[in-house]
């Protein structure tokens, strides 16, 4: 299997047997990936081989036990080695021929996350795989304002809109950049959005052949952050980056034609092969 970052600078290969394939709902993964959960394949470290761009990887130590890694150019999540395992972001892998085996750290999952499949669930690690570490501290919250931040806490933002729609996007760009089964986002009006801390740490990568698609991330820890969509005057906000709990759950699945083969949609929500028809986009995406 070959994996890569969104800009193609970092490429890697997995071989040999897989040790595990899980969805992780811990607050650290959610912050770093910007998603409701991460999806990772675990292999022995000798079965991970860097093909290109290893010198473009930035590593951020999120705990004593674990470093997070990302491409310095596009912010995409890339593999890490922790102890006797290499963890590889499943959303960035081609030809992955196995299905996820379990949900872990379900006790830490987002209130916006509803698990609707029949996979086994574990409150933290499965027995025998280690102990949980503390997640990022939630900063003081302001009523009436939606707040968010990166994993290292250096970058923060807020907006005055309270989103009414939450969107699961299965496009390949979202999957590769976040390393997850899909992205989950809300929209905020750009006129109501502002960076409140260390905006100078924010980096943005524009996909060359895309009309609007960009990824935005913290240059220190690689956490995915809100990106401007200038054409519609909205910011696309990764739900995992939010500190303010939202009283909503996903309402639609888009770009399902690009969905990865190993993830089954079981939530019963409306599905669209790409974007909803023009006359329905406000209804399904922004509300």
XYZ file of N, CA, C and O in Angstrom, residues 80-154:
300
model
N 3.381 7.765 12.198
C 4.249 7.936 13.353
C 4.672 6.564 13.854
O 4.000 5.563 13.583
N 5.784 6.518 14.561
C 6.233 5.297 15.209
C 6.171 5.521 16.719
O 6.729 6.498 17.237
N 5.470 4.635 17.393
C 5.316 4.726 18.847
C 5.600 3.360 19.438
O 4.817 2.424 19.251
N 6.716 3.240 20.105
C 7.087 1.960 20.680
C 7.323 0.922 19.606
O 8.110 1.127 18.673
N 6.613 -0.202 19.699
C 6.814 -1.286 18.737
C 5.782 -1.281 17.623
O 5.588 -2.295 16.938
N 5.126 -0.131 17.403
C 4.123 -0.026 16.350
C 4.324 1.241 15.520
O 4.760 2.272 16.041
N 4.001 1.152 14.236
C 3.883 2.326 13.374
C 2.400 2.530 13.092
O 1.704 1.593 12.691
N 1.906 3.737 13.342
C 0.503 4.071 13.119
C 0.392 4.917 11.854
O 1.015 5.983 11.759
N -0.400 4.448 10.903
C -0.496 5.091 9.599
C -1.924 5.572 9.362
O -2.879 4.805 9.571
N -2.113 6.831 8.933
C -3.459 7.359 8.712
C -4.143 6.665 7.546
O -3.698 6.742 6.397
N -5.226 5.973 7.840
C -5.875 5.135 6.833
C -6.433 5.941 5.668
O -6.459 5.462 4.530
N -6.878 7.160 5.932
C -7.477 7.966 4.872
C -6.523 8.323 3.759
O -6.944 8.701 2.667
N -5.219 8.201 3.997
C -4.212 8.549 3.004
C -3.651 7.339 2.271
O -2.768 7.484 1.426
N -4.151 6.137 2.577
C -3.611 4.912 2.003
C -4.415 4.462 0.794
O -5.651 4.512 0.788
N -3.721 3.991 -0.220
C -4.381 3.395 -1.386
C -4.429 1.884 -1.219
O -3.556 1.279 -0.577
N -5.459 1.277 -1.776
C -5.578 -0.191 -1.810
C -5.546 -0.835 -0.427
O -4.972 -1.914 -0.260
N -6.159 -0.202 0.529
C -6.282 -0.793 1.854
C -7.368 -1.860 1.799
O -8.537 -1.558 1.541
N -6.984 -3.119 2.023
C -7.899 -4.224 1.771
C -8.426 -4.877 3.039
O -8.696 -6.075 3.065
N -8.547 -4.110 4.108
C -9.141 -4.642 5.328
C -10.135 -3.630 5.891
O -10.157 -2.474 5.464
N -10.962 -4.066 6.796
C -11.968 -3.215 7.414
C -11.540 -2.853 8.834
O -10.806 -3.599 9.481
N -12.007 -1.710 9.359
C -11.721 -1.375 10.762
C -12.225 -2.463 11.695
O -13.221 -3.139 11.416
N -11.520 -2.602 12.827
C -11.827 -3.681 13.756
C -12.525 -3.216 15.025
O -13.164 -4.018 15.707
N -12.388 -1.928 15.382
C -12.949 -1.482 16.658
C -12.937 0.035 16.744
O -12.247 0.721 15.972
N -13.693 0.552 17.708
C -13.630 1.959 18.123
C -12.921 2.001 19.470
O -13.276 1.230 20.383
N -11.943 2.897 19.612
C -11.256 3.028 20.899
C -11.422 4.455 21.431
O -11.743 5.370 20.683
N -11.228 4.598 22.731
C -11.396 5.874 23.438
C -12.792 6.460 23.234
O -12.970 7.672 23.084
N -13.769 5.578 23.262
C -15.154 6.013 23.087
C -15.617 6.866 24.260
O -16.495 7.737 24.108
N -15.017 6.691 25.429
C -15.376 7.516 26.585
C -15.020 8.975 26.367
O -15.552 9.858 27.048
N -14.128 9.252 25.416
C -13.698 10.626 25.133
C -14.334 11.196 23.879
O -13.969 12.302 23.449
N -15.252 10.490 23.253
C -15.750 10.935 21.959
C -16.514 12.254 22.052
O -17.053 12.614 23.099
N -16.571 12.943 20.928
C -17.292 14.208 20.853
C -18.793 13.991 21.033
O -19.334 12.980 20.572
N -19.492 14.947 21.668
C -20.949 14.825 21.770
C -21.642 14.884 20.410
O -22.811 14.498 20.299
N -20.928 15.349 19.393
C -21.501 15.379 18.038
C -21.322 14.063 17.296
O -21.794 13.921 16.167
N -20.633 13.127 17.907
C -20.284 11.869 17.259
C -21.252 10.770 17.678
O -21.318 10.402 18.853
N -21.991 10.223 16.725
C -22.866 9.085 16.975
C -22.280 7.861 16.280
O -22.118 7.860 15.059
N -21.956 6.841 17.050
C -21.433 5.608 16.465
C -22.618 4.725 16.093
O -23.408 4.329 16.949
N -22.748 4.410 14.812
C -23.933 3.694 14.335
C -23.608 2.324 13.756
O -24.509 1.624 13.305
N -22.324 1.933 13.740
C -21.991 0.601 13.232
C -21.938 -0.400 14.387
O -22.172 -0.051 15.547
N -21.606 -1.649 14.063
C -21.631 -2.724 15.066
C -20.239 -3.134 15.530
O -20.091 -4.183 16.168
N -19.218 -2.337 15.254
C -17.861 -2.691 15.671
C -17.743 -2.657 17.192
O -18.436 -1.887 17.864
N -16.857 -3.463 17.767
C -16.621 -3.407 19.215
C -16.176 -2.014 19.641
O -15.489 -1.311 18.879
N -16.560 -1.622 20.858
C -16.198 -0.312 21.394
C -15.462 -0.488 22.719
O -15.849 -1.307 23.547
N -14.400 0.320 22.890
C -13.624 0.304 24.125
C -13.569 1.712 24.703
O -13.338 2.673 23.953
N -13.766 1.874 26.006
C -13.724 3.222 26.600
C -12.388 3.917 26.398
O -12.336 5.125 26.193
N -11.290 3.150 26.474
C -9.947 3.697 26.227
C -9.241 2.719 25.280
O -9.810 2.330 24.273
N -7.977 2.364 25.580
C -7.308 1.311 24.816
C -7.979 -0.029 25.091
O -8.535 -0.248 26.178
N -7.893 -0.963 24.136
C -8.299 -2.333 24.473
C -7.394 -2.884 25.575
O -6.260 -2.414 25.745
N -7.858 -3.846 26.337
C -7.037 -4.397 27.415
C -5.664 -4.847 26.920
O -5.550 -5.491 25.875
N -4.619 -4.459 27.667
C -3.266 -4.878 27.344
C -2.514 -3.958 26.410
O -1.339 -4.207 26.110
N -3.150 -2.872 25.953
C -2.506 -1.987 24.988
C -2.029 -0.669 25.591
O -1.623 0.237 24.874
N -2.077 -0.518 26.888
C -1.567 0.706 27.495
C -2.651 1.477 28.222
O -3.818 1.070 28.288
N -2.242 2.627 28.764
C -3.156 3.467 29.529
C -3.315 4.819 28.849
O -2.420 5.294 28.141
N -4.443 5.450 29.097
C -4.732 6.747 28.487
C -3.840 7.837 29.066
O -3.378 7.739 30.204
N -3.590 8.861 28.258
C -2.889 10.050 28.733
C -3.890 11.205 28.745
O -4.894 11.181 28.031
N -3.655 12.235 29.565
C -4.596 13.364 29.605
C -4.708 14.054 28.249
O -3.715 14.219 27.536
N -5.921 14.457 27.905
C -6.138 15.190 26.668
C -5.838 16.671 26.839
O -5.489 17.130 27.935
N -5.949 17.445 25.751
C -5.699 18.885 25.851
C -6.710 19.556 26.770
O -7.883 19.172 26.814
N -6.252 20.550 27.508
C -7.154 21.274 28.405
C -8.085 22.171 27.606
O -7.657 22.846 26.668
N -9.344 22.168 27.987
C -10.319 23.046 27.338
C -10.192 24.443 27.938
O -10.250 24.613 29.159
N -9.985 25.469 27.109
C -9.847 26.821 27.642
C -11.177 27.350 28.162
O -12.237 26.781 27.875
N -11.158 28.434 28.936
C -12.419 29.054 29.361
C -13.253 29.436 28.144
O -12.729 29.981 27.164
N -14.537 29.135 28.202
C -15.423 29.373 27.063
C -16.312 30.581 27.320
O -16.695 30.862 28.454
N -16.634 31.282 26.239
C -17.484 32.467 26.299
C -18.861 32.130 25.739
O -18.968 31.601 24.621
N -19.890 32.425 26.473
C -21.246 32.135 26.027
C -21.585 32.939 24.777
O -21.246 34.125 24.659
N -22.225 32.291 23.827
C -22.656 32.958 22.609
C -21.601 33.032 21.525
O -21.862 33.558 20.440
N -20.387 32.511 21.814
C -19.304 32.504 20.844
C -18.803 31.074 20.689
O -18.650 30.358 21.677
N -18.577 30.646 19.461
C -18.002 29.325 19.214
C -16.494 29.478 19.142
O -15.979 30.275 18.360
N -15.773 28.728 19.971
C -14.328 28.861 20.076
C -13.625 27.571 19.672
O -14.177 26.484 19.786
N -12.383 27.722 19.197
C -11.590 26.568 18.815
C -10.113 26.872 18.935
O -9.708 28.030 19.092
N -9.303 25.819 18.855
C -7.860 25.993 18.987
C -7.156 24.771 18.415
O -7.780 23.747 18.118
N -5.831 24.880 18.281
C -5.029 23.753 17.822
C -4.611 22.894 19.013
O -4.845 23.249 20.170
N -3.947 21.782 18.732
C -3.553 20.848 19.779
C -2.540 21.449 20.740
O -2.626 21.259 21.956
N -1.571 22.195 20.215
C -0.559 22.769 21.102
C -1.067 23.999 21.841
O -0.419 24.479 22.773
N -2.221 24.540 21.425
C -2.838 25.672 22.103
C -2.325 27.032 21.691
O -2.823 28.051 22.180
N -1.370 27.074 20.769
C -0.810 28.372 20.384
C -1.763 29.175 19.500
O -1.786 30.392 19.562
